[in-house]
PDB file of C-alpha atoms in Angstrom:
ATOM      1  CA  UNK L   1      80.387  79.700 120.335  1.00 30.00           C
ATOM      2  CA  UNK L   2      83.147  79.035 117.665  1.00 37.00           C
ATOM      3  CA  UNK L   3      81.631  82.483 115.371  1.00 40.00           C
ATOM      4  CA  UNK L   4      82.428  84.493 118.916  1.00 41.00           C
ATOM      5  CA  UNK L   5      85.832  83.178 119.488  1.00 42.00           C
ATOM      6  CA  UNK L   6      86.900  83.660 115.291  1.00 48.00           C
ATOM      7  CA  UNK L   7      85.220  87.268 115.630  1.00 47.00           C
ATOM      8  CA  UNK L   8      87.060  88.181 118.682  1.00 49.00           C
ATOM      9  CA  UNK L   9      90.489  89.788 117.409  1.00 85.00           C
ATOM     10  CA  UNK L  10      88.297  92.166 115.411  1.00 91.00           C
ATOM     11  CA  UNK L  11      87.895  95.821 117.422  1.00 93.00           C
ATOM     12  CA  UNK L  12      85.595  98.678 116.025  1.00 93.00           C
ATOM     13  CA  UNK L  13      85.681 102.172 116.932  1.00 92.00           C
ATOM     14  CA  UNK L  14      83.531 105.519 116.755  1.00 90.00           C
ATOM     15  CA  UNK L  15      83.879 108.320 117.573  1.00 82.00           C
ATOM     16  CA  UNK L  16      80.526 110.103 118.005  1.00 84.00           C
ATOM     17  CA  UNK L  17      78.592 108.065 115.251  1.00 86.00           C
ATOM     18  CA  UNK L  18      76.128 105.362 115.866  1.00 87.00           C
ATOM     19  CA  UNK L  19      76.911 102.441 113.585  1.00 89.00           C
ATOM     20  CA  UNK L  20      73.632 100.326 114.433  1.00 88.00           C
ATOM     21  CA  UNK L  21      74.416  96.638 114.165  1.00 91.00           C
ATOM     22  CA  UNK L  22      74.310  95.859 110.748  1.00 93.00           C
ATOM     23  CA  UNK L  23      77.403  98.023 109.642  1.00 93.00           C
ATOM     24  CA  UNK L  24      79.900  96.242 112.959  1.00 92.00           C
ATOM     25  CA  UNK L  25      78.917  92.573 112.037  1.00 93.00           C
ATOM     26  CA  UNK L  26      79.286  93.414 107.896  1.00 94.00           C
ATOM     27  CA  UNK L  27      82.493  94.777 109.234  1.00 94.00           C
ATOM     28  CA  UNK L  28      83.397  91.609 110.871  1.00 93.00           C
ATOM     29  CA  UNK L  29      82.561  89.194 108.170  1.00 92.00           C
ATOM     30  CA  UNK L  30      84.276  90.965 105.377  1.00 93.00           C
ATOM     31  CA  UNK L  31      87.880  91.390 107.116  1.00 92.00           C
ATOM     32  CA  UNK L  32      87.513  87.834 108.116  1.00 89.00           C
ATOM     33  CA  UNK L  33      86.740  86.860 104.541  1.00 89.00           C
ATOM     34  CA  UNK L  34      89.276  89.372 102.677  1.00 89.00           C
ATOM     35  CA  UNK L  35      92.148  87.955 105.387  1.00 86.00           C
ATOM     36  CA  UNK L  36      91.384  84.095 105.222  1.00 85.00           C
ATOM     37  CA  UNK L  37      91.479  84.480 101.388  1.00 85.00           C
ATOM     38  CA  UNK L  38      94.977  85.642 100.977  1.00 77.00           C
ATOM     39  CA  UNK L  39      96.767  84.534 104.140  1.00 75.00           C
ATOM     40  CA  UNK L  40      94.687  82.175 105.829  1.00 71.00           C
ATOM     41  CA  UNK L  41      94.783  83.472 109.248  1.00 81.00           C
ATOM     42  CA  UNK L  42      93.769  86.589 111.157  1.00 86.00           C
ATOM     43  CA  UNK L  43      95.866  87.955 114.008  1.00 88.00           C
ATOM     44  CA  UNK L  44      94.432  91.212 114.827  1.00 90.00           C
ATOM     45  CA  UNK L  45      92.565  93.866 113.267  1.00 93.00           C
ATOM     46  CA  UNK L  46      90.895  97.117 114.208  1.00 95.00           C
ATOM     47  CA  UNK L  47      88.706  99.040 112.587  1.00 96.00           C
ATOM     48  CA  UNK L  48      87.659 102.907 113.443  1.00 95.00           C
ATOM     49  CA  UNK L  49      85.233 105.413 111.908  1.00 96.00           C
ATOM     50  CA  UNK L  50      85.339 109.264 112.341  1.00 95.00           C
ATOM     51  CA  UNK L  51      83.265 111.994 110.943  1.00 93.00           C
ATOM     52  CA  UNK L  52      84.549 115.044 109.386  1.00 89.00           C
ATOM     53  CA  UNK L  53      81.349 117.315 108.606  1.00 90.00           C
ATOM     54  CA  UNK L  54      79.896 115.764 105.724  1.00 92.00           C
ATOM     55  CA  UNK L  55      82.534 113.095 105.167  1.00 94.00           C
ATOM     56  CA  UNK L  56      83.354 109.560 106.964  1.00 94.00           C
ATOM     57  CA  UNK L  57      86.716 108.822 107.306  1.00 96.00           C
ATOM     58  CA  UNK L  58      87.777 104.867 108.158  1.00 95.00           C
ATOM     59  CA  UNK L  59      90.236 103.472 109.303  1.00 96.00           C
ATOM     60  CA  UNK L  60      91.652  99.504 109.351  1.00 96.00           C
ATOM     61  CA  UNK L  61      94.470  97.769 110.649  1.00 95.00           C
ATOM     62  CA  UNK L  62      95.334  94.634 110.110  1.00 93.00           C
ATOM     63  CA  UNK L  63      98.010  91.957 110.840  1.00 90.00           C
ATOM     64  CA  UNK L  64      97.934  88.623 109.396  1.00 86.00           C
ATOM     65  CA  UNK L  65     100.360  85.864 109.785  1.00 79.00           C
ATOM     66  CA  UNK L  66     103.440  87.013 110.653  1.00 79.00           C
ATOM     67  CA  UNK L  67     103.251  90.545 107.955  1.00 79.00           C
ATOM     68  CA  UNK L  68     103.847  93.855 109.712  1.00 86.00           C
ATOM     69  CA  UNK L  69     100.532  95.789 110.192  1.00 90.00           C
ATOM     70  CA  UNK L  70      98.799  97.040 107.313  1.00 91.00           C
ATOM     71  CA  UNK L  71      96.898 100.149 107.111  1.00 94.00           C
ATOM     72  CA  UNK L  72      94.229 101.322 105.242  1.00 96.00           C
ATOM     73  CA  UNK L  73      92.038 104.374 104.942  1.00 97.00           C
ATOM     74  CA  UNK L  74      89.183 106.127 103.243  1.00 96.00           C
ATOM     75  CA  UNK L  75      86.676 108.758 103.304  1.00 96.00           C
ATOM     76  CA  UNK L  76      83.523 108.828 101.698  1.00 95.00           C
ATOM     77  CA  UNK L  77      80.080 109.994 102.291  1.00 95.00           C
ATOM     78  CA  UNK L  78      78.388 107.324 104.596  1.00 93.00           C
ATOM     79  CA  UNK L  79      80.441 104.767 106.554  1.00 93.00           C
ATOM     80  CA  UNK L  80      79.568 102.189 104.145  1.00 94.00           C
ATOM     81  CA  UNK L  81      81.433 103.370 101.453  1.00 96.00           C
ATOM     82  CA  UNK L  82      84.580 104.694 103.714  1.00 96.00           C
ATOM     83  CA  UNK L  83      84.655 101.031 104.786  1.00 96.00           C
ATOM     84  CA  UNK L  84      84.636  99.114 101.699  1.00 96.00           C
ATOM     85  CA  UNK L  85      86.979 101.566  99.878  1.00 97.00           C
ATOM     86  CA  UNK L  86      89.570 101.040 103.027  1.00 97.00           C
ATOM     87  CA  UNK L  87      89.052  97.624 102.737  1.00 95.00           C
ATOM     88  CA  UNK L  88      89.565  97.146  98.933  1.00 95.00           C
ATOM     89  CA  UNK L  89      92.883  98.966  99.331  1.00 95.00           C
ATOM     90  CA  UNK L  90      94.058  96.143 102.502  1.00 93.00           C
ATOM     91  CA  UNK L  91      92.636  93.471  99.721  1.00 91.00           C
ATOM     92  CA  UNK L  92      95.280  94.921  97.431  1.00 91.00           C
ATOM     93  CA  UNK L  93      98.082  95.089 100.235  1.00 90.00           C
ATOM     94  CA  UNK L  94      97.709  91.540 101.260  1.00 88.00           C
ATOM     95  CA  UNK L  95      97.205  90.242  97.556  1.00 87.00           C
ATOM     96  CA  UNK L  96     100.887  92.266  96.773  1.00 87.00           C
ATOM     97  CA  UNK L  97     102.315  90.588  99.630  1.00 82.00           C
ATOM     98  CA  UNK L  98     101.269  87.322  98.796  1.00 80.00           C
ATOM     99  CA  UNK L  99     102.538  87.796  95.281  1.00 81.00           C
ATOM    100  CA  UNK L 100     106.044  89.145  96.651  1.00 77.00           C
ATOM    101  CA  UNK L 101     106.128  86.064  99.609  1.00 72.00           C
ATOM    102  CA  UNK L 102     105.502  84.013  96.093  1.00 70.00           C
ATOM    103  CA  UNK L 103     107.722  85.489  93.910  1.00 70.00           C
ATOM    104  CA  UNK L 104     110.540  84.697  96.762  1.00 68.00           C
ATOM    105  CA  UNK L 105     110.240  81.355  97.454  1.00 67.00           C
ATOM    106  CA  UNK L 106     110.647  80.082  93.585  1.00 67.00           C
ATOM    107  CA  UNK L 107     113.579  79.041  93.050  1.00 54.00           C
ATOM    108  CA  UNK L 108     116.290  80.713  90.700  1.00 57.00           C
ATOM    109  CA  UNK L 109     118.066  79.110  88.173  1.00 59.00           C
ATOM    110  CA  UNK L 110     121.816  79.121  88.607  1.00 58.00           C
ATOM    111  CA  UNK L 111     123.173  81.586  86.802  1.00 59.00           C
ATOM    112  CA  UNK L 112     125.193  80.628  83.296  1.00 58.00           C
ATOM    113  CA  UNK L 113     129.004  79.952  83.536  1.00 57.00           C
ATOM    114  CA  UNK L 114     130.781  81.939  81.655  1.00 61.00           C
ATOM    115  CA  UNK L 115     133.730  80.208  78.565  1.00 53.00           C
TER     116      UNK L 115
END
């Protein structure tokens, strides 16, 4: 019961494609995963895939902590690869924000008095 309550703030979209039931629960897993690595806790994310002819386009959103919503997409040629290029680029969003929330609570040394 706990895996159904963690997985719930997690929404995936399509729009006329048939993602089977691997793809949605790989989905899952890995924005879980990339979000508890950086900032420890979820708050909402959504996740959409689109089809434009040959291409996939997708789409994630995601809000962690207390971070504005970060959004990510890529197009590819399956929805495999849209979905793990869009989600390499929120990897690199959250990992600059947790450098920058870092980088701001150090403390500076007091600047030199001048003789």
């Amino acid at each position: 019961m706990k895996q159904n309550a963690t997985l719930a703030p997690i929404r995936i979209n399509s729009s006329n494609i048939d993602l089977g039931e691997a793809l949605p629960r790989k989905v899952q897993e890995e924005i879980l995963h990339v979000a508890e690595t950086h900032f420890g806790h979820l708050k909402h994310a959504t996740v959409g895939f689109t089809r434009d002819g040959h291409w996939y386009c997708c789409t994630i959103n995601v809000q962690v902590g207390n971070l504005k919503m970060i959004i990510a997409e890529a197009t590819a040629t399956n929805c495999n690869q849209a979905f793990d290029l869009a989600l390499a680029k929120i990897g690199n969003q959250l990992l600059r924000r947790k450098k920058r929330a870092a980088d701001s609570r150090r403390v500076q040394p007091p600047a030199a008095a001048h003789a």
